Tab-separated table of C-alpha atoms in Angstrom:
chain	number	residue	atom	x	y	z
A	1	MET	CA	-8.772	150.307	-69.911
A	2	LEU	CA	-8.897	146.549	-69.445
A	3	GLN	CA	-11.701	144.921	-71.424
A	4	LEU	CA	-12.739	141.280	-71.560
A	5	TRP	CA	-14.680	139.248	-74.101
A	6	MET	CA	-15.838	135.654	-73.929
A	7	ILE	CA	-17.514	133.439	-76.487
A	8	SER	CA	-19.163	130.115	-75.725
A	9	HIS	CA	-19.119	128.543	-79.152
A	10	ALA	CA	-15.385	128.245	-79.590
A	11	SER	CA	-13.560	125.214	-80.848
A	12	GLY	CA	-10.286	125.547	-79.022
A	13	LYS	CA	-7.083	127.437	-79.568
A	14	GLN	CA	-7.822	128.480	-83.150
A	15	ASP	CA	-11.056	130.248	-82.164
A	16	ALA	CA	-9.317	131.929	-79.220
A	17	HIS	CA	-6.787	133.358	-81.690
A	18	ARG	CA	-9.581	134.372	-84.062
A	19	LEU	CA	-11.333	136.094	-81.137
A	20	LEU	CA	-8.179	138.108	-80.414
A	21	HIS	CA	-7.768	139.114	-84.070
A	22	THR	CA	-11.444	140.117	-84.277
A	23	ILE	CA	-11.166	142.289	-81.146
A	24	LEU	CA	-7.912	143.903	-82.239
A	25	LYS	CA	-9.414	144.791	-85.612
A	26	LYS	CA	-12.910	145.840	-84.454
A	27	TYR	CA	-12.056	147.780	-81.292
A	28	TYR	CA	-8.425	148.843	-81.715
A	29	GLY	CA	-7.995	149.239	-85.485
A	30	CYS	CA	-5.119	146.768	-85.511
A	31	ILE	CA	-5.525	145.055	-88.888
A	32	ASP	CA	-2.357	142.993	-89.223
A	33	PRO	CA	-0.835	142.451	-85.761
A	34	THR	CA	2.626	141.043	-85.277
A	35	PHE	CA	3.427	138.947	-82.219
A	36	SER	CA	6.540	138.105	-80.263
A	37	THR	CA	7.143	136.349	-76.956
A	38	LEU	CA	8.652	137.413	-73.658
A	39	PRO	CA	11.478	135.346	-72.086
A	40	GLY	CA	8.981	133.183	-70.127
A	41	GLY	CA	7.029	132.468	-73.324
A	42	LYS	CA	4.130	134.907	-72.838
A	43	PRO	CA	2.922	136.188	-76.212
A	44	VAL	CA	2.816	139.965	-76.721
A	45	LEU	CA	1.975	142.361	-79.497
A	46	ALA	CA	5.174	143.564	-81.140
A	47	ASP	CA	5.477	147.348	-81.495
A	48	SER	CA	2.286	148.065	-79.534
A	49	ALA	CA	1.476	149.448	-76.107
A	50	LEU	CA	-1.534	147.124	-75.863
A	51	HIS	CA	-1.382	144.001	-73.720
A	52	PHE	CA	-3.541	140.902	-74.207
A	53	ASN	CA	-4.111	137.437	-72.845
A	54	LEU	CA	-6.101	134.445	-74.101
A	55	SER	CA	-7.599	131.323	-72.614
A	56	HIS	CA	-9.771	128.517	-73.940
A	57	SER	CA	-11.408	125.435	-72.490
A	58	GLY	CA	-13.960	123.231	-74.186
A	59	PRO	CA	-16.395	125.517	-76.037
A	60	PHE	CA	-15.230	128.672	-74.214
A	61	ALA	CA	-12.690	131.271	-75.320
A	62	LEU	CA	-11.739	134.341	-73.265
A	63	CYS	CA	-9.714	137.346	-74.376
A	64	GLY	CA	-8.546	140.329	-72.350
A	65	VAL	CA	-6.975	143.481	-73.819
A	66	GLY	CA	-5.678	146.430	-71.840
A	67	ASP	CA	-3.075	149.110	-71.308
A	68	HIS	CA	-1.131	147.078	-68.717
A	69	PRO	CA	-0.055	143.433	-68.336
A	70	LEU	CA	-2.885	141.017	-67.542
A	71	GLY	CA	-3.738	137.356	-67.290
A	72	VAL	CA	-7.045	135.610	-67.961
A	73	ASP	CA	-8.295	132.073	-67.571
A	74	VAL	CA	-11.514	130.262	-68.423
A	75	GLU	CA	-12.264	126.672	-67.488
A	76	ARG	CA	-15.084	124.337	-68.337
A	77	ILE	CA	-16.281	122.769	-65.083
A	78	LYS	CA	-15.743	119.034	-64.981
A	79	PRO	CA	-14.879	116.660	-62.141
A	80	ARG	CA	-11.211	115.890	-61.644
A	81	ARG	CA	-9.388	113.402	-59.464
A	82	PRO	CA	-10.620	113.781	-55.864
A	83	GLY	CA	-7.216	114.667	-54.345
A	84	LEU	CA	-6.508	117.548	-56.722
A	85	PRO	CA	-8.070	120.356	-54.637
A	86	ARG	CA	-6.055	119.450	-51.530
A	87	TYR	CA	-2.884	119.301	-53.619
A	88	VAL	CA	-3.245	122.724	-55.314
A	89	LEU	CA	-5.079	124.865	-52.717
A	90	SER	CA	-3.368	126.717	-49.876
A	91	ASP	CA	-4.607	126.003	-46.350
A	92	GLY	CA	-6.827	129.109	-46.356
A	93	GLU	CA	-8.211	128.273	-49.801
A	94	TRP	CA	-8.824	124.688	-48.697
A	95	ASP	CA	-10.787	125.888	-45.659
A	96	TRP	CA	-12.882	128.206	-47.886
A	97	PHE	CA	-13.435	125.426	-50.430
A	98	THR	CA	-14.520	122.808	-47.876
A	99	ALA	CA	-16.714	125.290	-45.945
A	100	ARG	CA	-18.628	125.854	-49.200
A	101	GLY	CA	-19.258	122.136	-49.694
A	102	SER	CA	-16.166	121.117	-51.739
A	103	ARG	CA	-17.978	121.818	-55.005
A	104	TRP	CA	-16.068	121.670	-58.294
A	105	GLU	CA	-17.533	125.080	-59.181
A	106	ASP	CA	-15.708	126.615	-56.207
A	107	PHE	CA	-12.498	124.759	-57.033
A	108	TYR	CA	-12.558	126.146	-60.569
A	109	THR	CA	-13.200	129.666	-59.261
A	110	LEU	CA	-9.979	129.433	-57.241
A	111	TRP	CA	-8.107	127.651	-60.012
A	112	THR	CA	-8.960	130.296	-62.627
A	113	LEU	CA	-7.812	133.008	-60.218
A	114	LYS	CA	-4.494	131.171	-59.767
A	115	GLU	CA	-4.085	130.627	-63.508
A	116	SER	CA	-4.879	134.265	-64.280
A	117	TYR	CA	-2.134	135.320	-61.856
A	118	VAL	CA	0.370	132.884	-63.380
A	119	LYS	CA	-0.491	134.158	-66.849
A	120	TYR	CA	-0.175	137.776	-65.646
A	121	THR	CA	3.400	137.076	-64.509
A	122	GLY	CA	4.274	135.358	-67.780
A	123	ARG	CA	6.447	132.848	-65.913
A	124	GLY	CA	4.202	129.860	-66.263
A	125	LEU	CA	3.490	127.486	-63.415
A	126	ASP	CA	7.048	127.517	-62.045
A	127	CYS	CA	6.131	126.787	-58.411
A	128	ALA	CA	3.772	124.634	-56.381
A	129	PRO	CA	0.174	125.730	-57.110
A	130	ARG	CA	-0.671	125.847	-53.395
A	131	SER	CA	2.012	128.548	-52.937
A	132	ILE	CA	0.061	130.870	-55.254
A	133	VAL	CA	-2.408	132.497	-52.895
A	134	VAL	CA	-5.330	134.387	-54.421
A	135	PRO	CA	-8.259	136.339	-52.967
A	136	LEU	CA	-11.243	134.202	-51.960
A	137	LEU	CA	-13.796	135.463	-54.457
A	138	SER	CA	-17.129	134.168	-55.668
A	139	PRO	CA	-18.222	134.701	-59.268
A	140	GLY	CA	-19.139	138.350	-59.776
A	141	GLN	CA	-16.726	139.583	-57.135
A	142	SER	CA	-13.446	141.452	-57.436
A	143	GLY	CA	-10.669	142.251	-54.996
A	144	THR	CA	-7.038	143.233	-54.702
A	145	GLN	CA	-4.016	141.387	-53.457
A	146	ALA	CA	-0.354	142.420	-53.600
A	147	GLY	CA	-1.309	145.499	-55.648
A	148	LEU	CA	-3.139	143.529	-58.337
A	149	TRP	CA	-6.819	143.389	-59.229
A	150	PHE	CA	-8.544	140.020	-59.369
A	151	CYS	CA	-12.042	139.395	-60.744
A	152	ALA	CA	-14.033	136.169	-60.911
A	153	TRP	CA	-16.970	135.276	-63.157
A	154	GLY	CA	-19.063	132.185	-63.578
A	155	GLY	CA	-21.994	130.667	-65.350
A	156	GLU	CA	-23.522	127.298	-66.063
A	157	GLY	CA	-20.618	124.953	-66.724
A	158	TRP	CA	-17.771	127.511	-66.610
A	159	ARG	CA	-15.646	129.769	-64.428
A	160	ALA	CA	-13.342	132.610	-65.513
A	161	ALA	CA	-10.960	135.056	-63.878
A	162	CYS	CA	-8.723	137.989	-64.641
A	163	CYS	CA	-5.652	139.372	-62.877
A	164	GLY	CA	-3.979	142.655	-63.714
A	165	GLU	CA	-2.809	146.100	-62.757
A	166	GLU	CA	-6.052	147.813	-63.716
A	167	VAL	CA	-9.680	147.281	-62.806
A	168	PRO	CA	-11.333	145.276	-65.572
A	169	SER	CA	-14.579	146.321	-67.122
A	170	SER	CA	-17.390	143.808	-66.966
A	171	LEU	CA	-17.051	140.567	-68.872
A	172	SER	CA	-18.680	140.924	-72.290
A	173	LEU	CA	-20.424	137.757	-73.388
A	174	ASP	CA	-20.452	138.892	-76.983
A	175	SER	CA	-21.752	137.099	-79.973
A	176	LEU	CA	-18.866	138.430	-82.037
A	177	THR	CA	-18.511	137.185	-85.567
A	178	LEU	CA	-14.991	135.887	-85.659
A	179	THR	CA	-12.804	137.059	-88.517
A	180	GLU	CA	-10.263	134.897	-90.229
A	181	SER	CA	-6.756	135.501	-88.978
A	182	LYS	CA	-3.396	134.820	-90.476
A	183	LYS	CA	-1.721	131.823	-88.932
A	184	GLU	CA	0.512	133.281	-86.235
A	185	ASN	CA	2.412	131.567	-83.500
A	186	LEU	CA	1.159	133.229	-80.347
């Protein structure tokens, strides 16, 4: 089962890694995980059937763990250069975005969906962002496309998304106490 956790008091990559270690220990009994990377650079647990993905932005860290490959993304909402949405959104996404008032919140909803897909594939952003077409979802909605599940979430100042082969549970906004983790290259 795909489960997601997010904390809003993170301080970047280190806390995202600590969040993963805390979840692996608390919920999966994995005390001393070992990591490796796939050919595209996606980190994986060595010698484990579990899959995970991490994201962090500003004070937010998001972690997903499941039985199948997945990708997650969280973004702090902040204005970007004005031409960015037109550059990265497909024509259908652009129409949806502009019909909703061209708000940065809606841009980040689409962007996190795109990033979660890219992270699911493990290939990285190896093509034009506008060629990555995702379902048009609002925060709190889920949908399928090309056999994959997509879910979008949002709150004050942030947007998050998940893409994977299984339906994710709800996003847990836990106040987990982060454990110290060994320094690992993820």
